[in-house]
Amino acid sequence: SDVYKRQTLIFIAKLVGIIWFVLFLYHKLLREWFGLLFYKFQGFPIDHYLPYLGFYFNQVLDGKRKGDANYFQKDVIHKDGNKRLLVTNNTGKVMVTLLDPTLIAEFYQQIHMYEKDPDLMYSLKRIIGNGILLAEGGRWRLHRKVLTEAFAFESLGKMIPIINEVIQERLGDLKTKGTLQNVEILTIIQGLTGEVALKSFFGTNFSKSVIDGKPIASYLSNLLEALILQLFRHPLVFLFGKSVVNLGITANDRALIRGIKTIRETCREHIEKRRRAGTAYITDDGTQRKDCLDFILKHNEKNPREAFSDDEIIDNCLTFFIGGMDTTSRVITFSIYYLLEYPSIKDRIVSELSLIHI
């Protein structure tokens, strides 16, 4: 009868709902809990456990309370210098942070056996694609072979004028604006290293490009930060997974999709201009200067079967920008901090540099 059919449909709907809820609960909460127990039974203490939110939630809290998103990690190392790793949870997954240099070395030597943070890798892949950081197998070996030539000692030495140019331009801008007091050092250094990375890869003309009224280095930096934050602030990621951000459901999603498309099209246009010109880029004083793009285009001419596609060239440019802007800028910023903390060491370095210039 109709009543029986209706009751059957209701029962099936409830059963499907219960199954979905159980799977959802396992995927988001129970899986990480079982994973944490696995490490706990091996004698590793669990740090900062909070269902689902875990590590990144604590990073946000530490950022607000302590002014340092990595305060917890530093505090753990300070309290127990012999600790080999941190085990915590992160948005439904177990996250292991290696602290012991021996473990870190093993990770890089056998990197194929380990899984990097999938959320961070997902955000990075959306913008840097399959550059040297994320390429695998034969393509990775090819990228390394060609790009190593661009970063040989002789080539790196030729980058010194680029670094000097960027520093002088940026310091000049800061002096003109009168903003040398109470400045965000990390932000300034990120601007310097990001621009150096772009100039060394694509040349001066590209690094001076402007997108939506912003210098291309600033545009890229803001885009990368927004892509990473998107995964942890998106209202639907918790329910449907990280791939939902590519559907363009919210205005912010659509803006980021347009941003990625815009930066890649800007890179593509520059590659085509350089390919038509057939020369290394021309500096403001009319001289030629080789950059990474020049090495790649020359490689493509000589080795058409192993040629880089335009997408691979763009992927590597954005990879070097992110690596140069973030990692390098933080090392330099910490170096400046410690030099100011220990002026005697700073004086010795300044004295040594003065001798080198002589």
JSON list of N, CA, C and O in Angstrom, two decimals, residues 346-356:
[
{"chain": "A", "resi": 346, "resn": "LYS", "atom": "N", "xyz": [77.34, 41.25, 15.42]},
{"chain": "A", "resi": 346, "resn": "LYS", "atom": "CA", "xyz": [77.05, 42.13, 14.28]},
{"chain": "A", "resi": 346, "resn": "LYS", "atom": "C", "xyz": [78.28, 42.95, 13.90]},
{"chain": "A", "resi": 346, "resn": "LYS", "atom": "O", "xyz": [78.62, 43.08, 12.73]},
{"chain": "A", "resi": 347, "resn": "ASP", "atom": "N", "xyz": [78.99, 43.48, 14.90]},
{"chain": "A", "resi": 347, "resn": "ASP", "atom": "CA", "xyz": [80.18, 44.30, 14.63]},
{"chain": "A", "resi": 347, "resn": "ASP", "atom": "C", "xyz": [81.26, 43.47, 13.94]},
{"chain": "A", "resi": 347, "resn": "ASP", "atom": "O", "xyz": [81.95, 43.95, 13.03]},
{"chain": "A", "resi": 348, "resn": "ARG", "atom": "N", "xyz": [81.40, 42.21, 14.36]},
{"chain": "A", "resi": 348, "resn": "ARG", "atom": "CA", "xyz": [82.40, 41.33, 13.72]},
{"chain": "A", "resi": 348, "resn": "ARG", "atom": "C", "xyz": [82.05, 41.08, 12.26]},
{"chain": "A", "resi": 348, "resn": "ARG", "atom": "O", "xyz": [82.92, 41.07, 11.38]},
{"chain": "A", "resi": 349, "resn": "ILE", "atom": "N", "xyz": [80.76, 40.89, 11.97]},
{"chain": "A", "resi": 349, "resn": "ILE", "atom": "CA", "xyz": [80.33, 40.63, 10.59]},
{"chain": "A", "resi": 349, "resn": "ILE", "atom": "C", "xyz": [80.54, 41.87, 9.73]},
{"chain": "A", "resi": 349, "resn": "ILE", "atom": "O", "xyz": [81.04, 41.78, 8.59]},
{"chain": "A", "resi": 350, "resn": "VAL", "atom": "N", "xyz": [80.17, 43.04, 10.27]},
{"chain": "A", "resi": 350, "resn": "VAL", "atom": "CA", "xyz": [80.37, 44.28, 9.52]},
{"chain": "A", "resi": 350, "resn": "VAL", "atom": "C", "xyz": [81.84, 44.50, 9.22]},
{"chain": "A", "resi": 350, "resn": "VAL", "atom": "O", "xyz": [82.22, 44.91, 8.12]},
{"chain": "A", "resi": 351, "resn": "SER", "atom": "N", "xyz": [82.69, 44.21, 10.20]},
{"chain": "A", "resi": 351, "resn": "SER", "atom": "CA", "xyz": [84.15, 44.37, 10.00]},
{"chain": "A", "resi": 351, "resn": "SER", "atom": "C", "xyz": [84.65, 43.43, 8.92]},
{"chain": "A", "resi": 351, "resn": "SER", "atom": "O", "xyz": [85.44, 43.84, 8.05]},
{"chain": "A", "resi": 352, "resn": "GLU", "atom": "N", "xyz": [84.17, 42.19, 8.93]},
{"chain": "A", "resi": 352, "resn": "GLU", "atom": "CA", "xyz": [84.60, 41.22, 7.92]},
{"chain": "A", "resi": 352, "resn": "GLU", "atom": "C", "xyz": [84.14, 41.64, 6.53]},
{"chain": "A", "resi": 352, "resn": "GLU", "atom": "O", "xyz": [84.87, 41.53, 5.56]},
{"chain": "A", "resi": 353, "resn": "LEU", "atom": "N", "xyz": [82.91, 42.15, 6.44]},
{"chain": "A", "resi": 353, "resn": "LEU", "atom": "CA", "xyz": [82.39, 42.58, 5.14]},
{"chain": "A", "resi": 353, "resn": "LEU", "atom": "C", "xyz": [83.19, 43.76, 4.60]},
{"chain": "A", "resi": 353, "resn": "LEU", "atom": "O", "xyz": [83.43, 43.86, 3.38]},
{"chain": "A", "resi": 354, "resn": "SER", "atom": "N", "xyz": [83.61, 44.66, 5.47]},
{"chain": "A", "resi": 354, "resn": "SER", "atom": "CA", "xyz": [84.40, 45.81, 5.02]},
{"chain": "A", "resi": 354, "resn": "SER", "atom": "C", "xyz": [85.74, 45.36, 4.45]},
{"chain": "A", "resi": 354, "resn": "SER", "atom": "O", "xyz": [86.24, 45.93, 3.48]},
{"chain": "A", "resi": 355, "resn": "LEU", "atom": "N", "xyz": [86.30, 44.30, 5.02]},
{"chain": "A", "resi": 355, "resn": "LEU", "atom": "CA", "xyz": [87.57, 43.77, 4.50]},
{"chain": "A", "resi": 355, "resn": "LEU", "atom": "C", "xyz": [87.37, 43.13, 3.13]},
{"chain": "A", "resi": 355, "resn": "LEU", "atom": "O", "xyz": [88.22, 43.24, 2.25]},
{"chain": "A", "resi": 356, "resn": "ILE", "atom": "N", "xyz": [86.24, 42.46, 2.96]},
{"chain": "A", "resi": 356, "resn": "ILE", "atom": "CA", "xyz": [85.95, 41.82, 1.66]},
{"chain": "A", "resi": 356, "resn": "ILE", "atom": "C", "xyz": [85.81, 42.87, 0.57]},
{"chain": "A", "resi": 356, "resn": "ILE", "atom": "O", "xyz": [86.31, 42.70, -0.54]}
]
